[in-house]
Structure formats: C-alpha cells, structure tokens
CSV table of C-alpha atoms in Angstrom, one decimal:
chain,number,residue,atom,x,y,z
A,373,UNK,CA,-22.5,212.0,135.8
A,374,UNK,CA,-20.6,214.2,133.0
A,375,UNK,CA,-23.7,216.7,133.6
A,376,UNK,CA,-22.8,217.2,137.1
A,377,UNK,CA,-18.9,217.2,136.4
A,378,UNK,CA,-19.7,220.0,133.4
A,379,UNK,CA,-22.0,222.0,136.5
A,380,UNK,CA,-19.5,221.7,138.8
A,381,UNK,CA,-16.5,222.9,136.3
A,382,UNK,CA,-18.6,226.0,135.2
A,383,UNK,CA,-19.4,226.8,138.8
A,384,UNK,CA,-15.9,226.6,139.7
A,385,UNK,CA,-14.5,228.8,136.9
A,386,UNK,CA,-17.2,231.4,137.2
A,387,UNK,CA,-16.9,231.7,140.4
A,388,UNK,CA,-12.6,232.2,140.6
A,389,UNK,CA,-12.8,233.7,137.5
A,390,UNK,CA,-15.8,236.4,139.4
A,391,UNK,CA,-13.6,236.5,142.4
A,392,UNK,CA,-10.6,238.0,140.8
A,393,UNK,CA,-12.3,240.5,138.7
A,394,UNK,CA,-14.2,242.1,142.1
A,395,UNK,CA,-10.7,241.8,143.8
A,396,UNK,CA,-8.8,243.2,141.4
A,397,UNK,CA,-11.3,245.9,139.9
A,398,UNK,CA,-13.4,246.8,143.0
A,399,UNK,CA,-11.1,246.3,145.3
A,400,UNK,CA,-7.5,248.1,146.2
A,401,UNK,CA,-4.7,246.4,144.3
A,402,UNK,CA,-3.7,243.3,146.4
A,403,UNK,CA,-6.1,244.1,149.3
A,404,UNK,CA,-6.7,240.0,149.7
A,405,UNK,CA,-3.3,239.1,149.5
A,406,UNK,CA,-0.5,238.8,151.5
A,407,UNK,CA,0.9,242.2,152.8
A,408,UNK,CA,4.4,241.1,150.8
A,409,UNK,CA,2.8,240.0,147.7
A,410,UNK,CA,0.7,243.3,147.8
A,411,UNK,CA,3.6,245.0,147.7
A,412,UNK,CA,4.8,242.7,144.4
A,413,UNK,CA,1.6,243.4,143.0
A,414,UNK,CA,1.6,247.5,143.3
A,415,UNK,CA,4.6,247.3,142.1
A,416,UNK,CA,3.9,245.5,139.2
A,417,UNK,CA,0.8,246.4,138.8
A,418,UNK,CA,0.1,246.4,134.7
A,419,UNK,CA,1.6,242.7,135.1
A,420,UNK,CA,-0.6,241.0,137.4
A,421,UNK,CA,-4.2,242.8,135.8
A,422,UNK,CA,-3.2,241.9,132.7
A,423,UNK,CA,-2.4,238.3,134.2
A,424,UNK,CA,-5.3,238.3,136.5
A,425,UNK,CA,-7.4,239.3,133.3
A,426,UNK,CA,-6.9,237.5,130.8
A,427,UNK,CA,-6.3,234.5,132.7
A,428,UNK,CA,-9.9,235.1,134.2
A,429,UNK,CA,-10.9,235.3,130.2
A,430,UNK,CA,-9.4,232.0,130.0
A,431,UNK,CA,-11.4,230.3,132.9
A,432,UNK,CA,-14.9,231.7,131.4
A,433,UNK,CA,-14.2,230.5,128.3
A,434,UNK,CA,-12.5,227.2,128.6
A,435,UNK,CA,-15.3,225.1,129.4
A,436,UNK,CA,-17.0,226.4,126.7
A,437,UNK,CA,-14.6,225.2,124.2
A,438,UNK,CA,-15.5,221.4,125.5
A,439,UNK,CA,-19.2,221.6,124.6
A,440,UNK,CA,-19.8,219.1,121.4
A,441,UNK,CA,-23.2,221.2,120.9
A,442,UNK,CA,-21.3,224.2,120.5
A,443,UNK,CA,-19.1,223.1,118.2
A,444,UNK,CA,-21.7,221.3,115.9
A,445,UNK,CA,-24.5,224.1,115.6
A,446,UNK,CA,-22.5,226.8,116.5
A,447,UNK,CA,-18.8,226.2,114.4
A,448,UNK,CA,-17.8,229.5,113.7
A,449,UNK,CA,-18.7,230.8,117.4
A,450,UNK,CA,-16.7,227.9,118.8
A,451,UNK,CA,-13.6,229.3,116.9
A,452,UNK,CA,-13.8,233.1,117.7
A,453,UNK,CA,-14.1,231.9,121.6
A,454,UNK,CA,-10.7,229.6,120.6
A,455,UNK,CA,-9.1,232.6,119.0
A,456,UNK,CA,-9.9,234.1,122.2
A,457,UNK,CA,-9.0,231.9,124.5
A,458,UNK,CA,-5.6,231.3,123.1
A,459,UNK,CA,-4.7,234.8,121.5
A,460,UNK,CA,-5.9,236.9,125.0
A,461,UNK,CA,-6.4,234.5,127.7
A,462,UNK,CA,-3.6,231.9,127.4
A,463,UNK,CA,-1.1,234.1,125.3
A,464,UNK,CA,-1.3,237.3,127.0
A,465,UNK,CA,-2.0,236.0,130.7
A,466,UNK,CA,1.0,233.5,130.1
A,467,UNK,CA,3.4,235.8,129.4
A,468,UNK,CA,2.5,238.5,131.9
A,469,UNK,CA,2.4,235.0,134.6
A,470,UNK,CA,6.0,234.1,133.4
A,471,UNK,CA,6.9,237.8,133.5
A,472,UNK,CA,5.2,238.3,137.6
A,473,UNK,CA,6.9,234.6,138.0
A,474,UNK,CA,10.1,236.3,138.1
A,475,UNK,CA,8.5,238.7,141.5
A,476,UNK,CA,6.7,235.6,143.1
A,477,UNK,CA,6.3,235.3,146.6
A,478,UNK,CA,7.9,232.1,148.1
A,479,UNK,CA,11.3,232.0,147.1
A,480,UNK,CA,13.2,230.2,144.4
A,481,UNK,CA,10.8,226.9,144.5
A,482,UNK,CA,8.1,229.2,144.2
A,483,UNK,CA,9.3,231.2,141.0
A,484,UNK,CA,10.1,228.2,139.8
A,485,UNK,CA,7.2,226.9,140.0
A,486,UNK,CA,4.9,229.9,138.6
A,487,UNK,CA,7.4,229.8,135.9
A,488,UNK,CA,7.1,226.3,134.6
A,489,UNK,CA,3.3,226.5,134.7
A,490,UNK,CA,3.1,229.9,132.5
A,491,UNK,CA,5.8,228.2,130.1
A,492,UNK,CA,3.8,225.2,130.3
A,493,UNK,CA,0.6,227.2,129.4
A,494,UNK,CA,2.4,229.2,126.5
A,495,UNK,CA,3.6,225.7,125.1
A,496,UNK,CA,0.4,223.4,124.9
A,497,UNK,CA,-1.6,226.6,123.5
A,498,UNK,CA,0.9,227.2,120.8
A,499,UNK,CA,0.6,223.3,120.2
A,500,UNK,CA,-2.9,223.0,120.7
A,501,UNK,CA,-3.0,225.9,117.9
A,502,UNK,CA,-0.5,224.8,115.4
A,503,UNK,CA,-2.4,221.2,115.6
A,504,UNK,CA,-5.9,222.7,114.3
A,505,UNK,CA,-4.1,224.5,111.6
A,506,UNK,CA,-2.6,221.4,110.4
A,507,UNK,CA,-6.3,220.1,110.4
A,508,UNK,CA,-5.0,217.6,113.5
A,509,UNK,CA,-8.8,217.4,114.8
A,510,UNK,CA,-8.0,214.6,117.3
A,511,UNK,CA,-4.7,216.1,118.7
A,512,UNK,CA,-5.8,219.7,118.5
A,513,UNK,CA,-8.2,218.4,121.7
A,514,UNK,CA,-5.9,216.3,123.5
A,515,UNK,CA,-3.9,219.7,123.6
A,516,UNK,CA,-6.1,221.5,124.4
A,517,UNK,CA,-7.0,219.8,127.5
A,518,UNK,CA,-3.9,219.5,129.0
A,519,UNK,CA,-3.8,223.3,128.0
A,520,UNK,CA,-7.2,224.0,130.0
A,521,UNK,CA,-5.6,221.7,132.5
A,522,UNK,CA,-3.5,223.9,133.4
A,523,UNK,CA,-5.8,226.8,133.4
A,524,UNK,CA,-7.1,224.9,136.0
A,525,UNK,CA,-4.1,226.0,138.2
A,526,UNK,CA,-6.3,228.6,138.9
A,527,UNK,CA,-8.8,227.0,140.7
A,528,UNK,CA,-6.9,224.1,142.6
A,529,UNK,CA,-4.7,226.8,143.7
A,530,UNK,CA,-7.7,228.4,145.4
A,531,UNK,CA,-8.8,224.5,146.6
A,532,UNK,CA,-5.5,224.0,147.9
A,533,UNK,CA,-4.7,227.2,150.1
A,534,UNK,CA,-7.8,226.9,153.1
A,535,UNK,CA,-6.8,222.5,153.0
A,536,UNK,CA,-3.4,223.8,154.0
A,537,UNK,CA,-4.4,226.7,156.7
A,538,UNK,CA,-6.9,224.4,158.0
A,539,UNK,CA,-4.4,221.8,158.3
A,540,UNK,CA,-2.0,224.2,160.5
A,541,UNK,CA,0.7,224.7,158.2
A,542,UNK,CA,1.5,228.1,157.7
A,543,UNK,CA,1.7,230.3,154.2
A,544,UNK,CA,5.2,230.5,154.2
A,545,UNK,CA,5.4,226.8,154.1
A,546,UNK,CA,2.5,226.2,152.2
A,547,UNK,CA,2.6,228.5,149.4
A,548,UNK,CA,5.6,227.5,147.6
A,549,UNK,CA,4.4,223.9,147.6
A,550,UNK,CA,1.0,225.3,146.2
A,551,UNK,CA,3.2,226.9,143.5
A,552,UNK,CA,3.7,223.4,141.8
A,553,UNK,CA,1.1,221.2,143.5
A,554,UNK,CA,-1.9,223.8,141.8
A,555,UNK,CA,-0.7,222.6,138.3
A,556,UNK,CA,1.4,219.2,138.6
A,557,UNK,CA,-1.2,217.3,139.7
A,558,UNK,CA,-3.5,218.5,136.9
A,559,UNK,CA,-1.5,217.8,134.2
A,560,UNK,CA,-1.4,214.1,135.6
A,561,UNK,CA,-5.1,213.0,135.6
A,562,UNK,CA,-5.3,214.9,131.9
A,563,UNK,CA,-2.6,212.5,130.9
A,564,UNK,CA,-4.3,209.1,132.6
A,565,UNK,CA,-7.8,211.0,131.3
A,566,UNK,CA,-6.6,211.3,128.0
A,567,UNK,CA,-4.4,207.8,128.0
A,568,UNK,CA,-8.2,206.4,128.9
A,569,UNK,CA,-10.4,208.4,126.5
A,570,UNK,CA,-10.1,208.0,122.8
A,571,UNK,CA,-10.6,211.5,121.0
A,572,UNK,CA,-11.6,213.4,124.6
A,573,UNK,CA,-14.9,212.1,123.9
A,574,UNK,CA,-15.8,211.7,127.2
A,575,UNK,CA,-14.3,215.1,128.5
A,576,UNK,CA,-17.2,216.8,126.7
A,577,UNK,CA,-19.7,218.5,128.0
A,578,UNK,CA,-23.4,218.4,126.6
C-alpha cells in the first residue's frame, strides 16, 4: 500500500510539474489559461515563470526528500536536493506566488487565498529549515511535510478544477473557492497524518 501511494505521488508531481513546464516554455505565455488571467500573466510575466518554475522544482523534488533509502545511502545527496528544494523551489516560488497573489484572478477571496498559501509555504520551509539546523531530526520532518503539503496545492488544484466544471459550476464561481480548498484541505490530513504517525515514519517512501 505505501508503494502504490509513493507511485501515485511521483506520477502526480511529474506529471503537473511536466505540464507546466510545456505550457509555460513551449507554449505562448498563458495560452491554457483564462483569457483574463493571460492577461495577468503577460503582464507579469517574470513573476509567474519564476513561480511556475521553481514551484515545478519543488514538486520533482519533494517526494524525493521522503525516501528513507535516500537518505541512508545517499546523505549528502538528500541534503543538496533539500537545499534545493527550500532555497529555489519553496523560497523563490513562494515569494514570486505571494508577489502574483496580489494580481490573482477571482477577486479578494481569491488573493486571499493564493496569499495565505505562499505565506504558509514561506513559513513551514523557514521552519522546517531552522529545525534541521538546530539538529531537530524529528520536527525537521513533521515540517517538512506540512511544507510539501502544501506544495501539494499544486496538484489538488489541478484535481479540483474538471470536479467543479463537470459538476456545472462555472470558473468564476469555482475558482476562488479552489483558491483555498487546493491547500486547506491538505494541510488537514498532514496534521491528522502526522497526529497519527510518530516520526513520519509511515509517510516514507521505500
């Protein structure tokens, strides 16, 4: 069972992580989107690659950071891919998400929202990385996986969008409830996960 939940977490970061480096490297800036938030994005276009980039970092590198066997033969790998993670991937596609927050399309409640997850983010990395330099083992990986957690937002975001268009309820309505609902939810089951799991043990994969 935790080799098919690792599969199926790889699969699913790869493959949002894949699909926003074709759309946003291949593809004209925003050509996927919403004509509005197109607009948002060629306007702020050195904002949303660097978010779209480093975020996408963040997503192939995660689940990575999870496998025990990578951190036992491989130690010194597993902390260049941390200093990674955090230092380009959280930190840098944080700020440039709080920063293209402040442009999001949805309103107030959406903006909101965007900006509470990239604060978030920035806030469980920081203390995921001040915890390891402390030589706090244990709490280092509890924040950790509320930080990939929320990395996560990435991919429930893209779960949650065709649920809500098949359902009939349009992107206007939909998206700003996406804006919180992509990340909310996430942070919940890593708290029950973690209130469960002594250590993360179990969120490991092989």
């Amino acid at each position: 069972m935790i080799l098919l939940r690792t599969i199926l977490l790889y699969v699913l970061c790869l493959s949002v992580a894949g699909y926003a480096i074709v759309a946003y490297s291949v593809l004209p800036l925003g050509k996927l989107v919403h004509p509005e938030m197109r607009a948002v994005f060629q306007s702020h276009s050195i904002g949303i690659s660097i978010h779209v980039f480093a975020s996408s970092l963040a997503l192939i590198l995660g689940p990575l950071q999870f496998s025990r066997q990578l951190r036992i033969k491989r130690p010194d790998l597993h902390r260049w891919l941390g200093r990674l993670y955090l230092g380009v991937g959280v930190l840098a596609g944080g700020l440039a998400g709080l920063y293209m927050a402040m442009f999001a399309w949805g309103g107030f409640p959406a903006r909101i929202g965007f900006a509470l997850l990239a604060v978030a983010w920035l806030t469980t990395g920081w203390l995921a990385l001040q915890s390891i330099l402390d030589g706090d083992v244990q709490q280092h990986r509890r924040w950790m996986v509320r930080n990939f957690a929320l990395s996560l937002a990435a991919v429930t975001l893209r779960i949650y969008l065709p649920i809500f268009t098949i359902g009939g309820i349009s992107f206007v309505v939909s998206y700003p409830i996406i804006s919180w609902l992509c990340w909310v939810p996430n942070l919940i089951v890593a708290e029950l996960l973690l209130g469960r799991i002594v250590g993360g043990q179990a969120l490991e994969g092989s």
